[in-house]
Amino acid sequence: MSYVSPKLHQQFESLSVDLKNEILSRDVQINNLDDLIAVLQQIIDEGESAT
């Protein structure tokens, strides 16, 4: 189950619903901004390699 630190609630909630759902589906631990950026970069990289 994914975890997003309460400290990042505002940043996480600013994302689109689809992006939040994608992050949560990945079973990740997001404890700080670097963790969030890393997951977002992974999603971008996967999207670029799919095209």
Short mmCIF file of N, CA, C and O in Angstrom, two decimals, residues 23-47:
data_model
loop_
_atom_site.label_atom_id
_atom_site.label_comp_id
_atom_site.label_asym_id
_atom_site.label_seq_id
_atom_site.Cartn_x
_atom_site.Cartn_y
_atom_site.Cartn_z
N ILE A 23 0.24 7.19 -9.00
CA ILE A 23 1.24 7.14 -7.92
C ILE A 23 0.81 6.13 -6.86
O ILE A 23 1.60 5.29 -6.43
N LEU A 24 -0.44 6.20 -6.44
CA LEU A 24 -0.93 5.32 -5.38
C LEU A 24 -0.95 3.86 -5.81
O LEU A 24 -0.79 2.96 -4.99
N SER A 25 -1.10 3.61 -7.10
CA SER A 25 -1.14 2.23 -7.60
C SER A 25 0.23 1.58 -7.61
O SER A 25 0.35 0.37 -7.79
N ARG A 26 1.28 2.36 -7.38
CA ARG A 26 2.65 1.86 -7.48
C ARG A 26 3.22 1.33 -6.17
O ARG A 26 4.37 0.90 -6.12
N ASP A 27 2.47 1.35 -5.11
CA ASP A 27 2.93 0.82 -3.82
C ASP A 27 4.26 1.45 -3.41
O ASP A 27 5.26 0.77 -3.20
N VAL A 28 4.27 2.78 -3.32
CA VAL A 28 5.48 3.54 -2.99
C VAL A 28 5.35 4.23 -1.64
O VAL A 28 4.25 4.46 -1.15
N GLN A 29 6.49 4.57 -1.07
CA GLN A 29 6.57 5.34 0.16
C GLN A 29 7.09 6.73 -0.21
O GLN A 29 8.22 6.86 -0.70
N ILE A 30 6.28 7.75 -0.01
CA ILE A 30 6.69 9.12 -0.32
C ILE A 30 6.78 9.87 1.00
O ILE A 30 5.77 10.26 1.58
N ASN A 31 8.02 10.03 1.46
CA ASN A 31 8.27 10.67 2.74
C ASN A 31 8.75 12.11 2.60
O ASN A 31 8.71 12.86 3.57
N ASN A 32 9.24 12.46 1.42
CA ASN A 32 9.75 13.81 1.21
C ASN A 32 9.59 14.19 -0.26
O ASN A 32 9.17 13.37 -1.08
N LEU A 33 9.93 15.42 -0.57
CA LEU A 33 9.75 15.92 -1.93
C LEU A 33 10.61 15.15 -2.94
O LEU A 33 10.17 14.91 -4.07
N ASP A 34 11.79 14.73 -2.53
CA ASP A 34 12.65 13.95 -3.43
C ASP A 34 11.97 12.63 -3.82
O ASP A 34 12.08 12.20 -4.98
N ASP A 35 11.30 11.99 -2.89
CA ASP A 35 10.57 10.75 -3.19
C ASP A 35 9.47 11.00 -4.21
O ASP A 35 9.29 10.23 -5.15
N LEU A 36 8.73 12.10 -4.02
CA LEU A 36 7.64 12.43 -4.94
C LEU A 36 8.20 12.71 -6.34
O LEU A 36 7.67 12.21 -7.33
N ILE A 37 9.27 13.48 -6.40
CA ILE A 37 9.88 13.80 -7.69
C ILE A 37 10.37 12.53 -8.38
O ILE A 37 10.20 12.37 -9.59
N ALA A 38 10.95 11.61 -7.62
CA ALA A 38 11.46 10.36 -8.20
C ALA A 38 10.33 9.53 -8.82
O ALA A 38 10.48 8.99 -9.92
N VAL A 39 9.21 9.45 -8.13
CA VAL A 39 8.07 8.69 -8.67
C VAL A 39 7.52 9.38 -9.92
O VAL A 39 7.22 8.72 -10.93
N LEU A 40 7.42 10.69 -9.88
CA LEU A 40 6.94 11.43 -11.06
C LEU A 40 7.89 11.24 -12.24
O LEU A 40 7.44 11.05 -13.37
N GLN A 41 9.19 11.25 -11.99
CA GLN A 41 10.17 11.04 -13.06
C GLN A 41 10.05 9.64 -13.64
O GLN A 41 10.15 9.45 -14.85
N GLN A 42 9.80 8.67 -12.78
CA GLN A 42 9.62 7.29 -13.26
C GLN A 42 8.41 7.19 -14.18
O GLN A 42 8.46 6.54 -15.23
N ILE A 43 7.33 7.87 -13.81
CA ILE A 43 6.12 7.86 -14.64
C ILE A 43 6.41 8.53 -15.99
O ILE A 43 6.01 8.02 -17.04
N ILE A 44 7.13 9.63 -15.97
CA ILE A 44 7.49 10.33 -17.22
C ILE A 44 8.34 9.43 -18.10
O ILE A 44 8.09 9.30 -19.30
N ASP A 45 9.36 8.80 -17.50
CA ASP A 45 10.26 7.94 -18.26
C ASP A 45 9.50 6.78 -18.89
O ASP A 45 9.74 6.42 -20.05
N GLU A 46 8.59 6.18 -18.16
CA GLU A 46 7.80 5.08 -18.70
C GLU A 46 6.90 5.55 -19.83
O GLU A 46 6.71 4.85 -20.81
N GLY A 47 6.34 6.74 -19.68
CA GLY A 47 5.49 7.29 -20.74
C GLY A 47 6.28 7.57 -22.01
O GLY A 47 5.80 7.33 -23.12
#
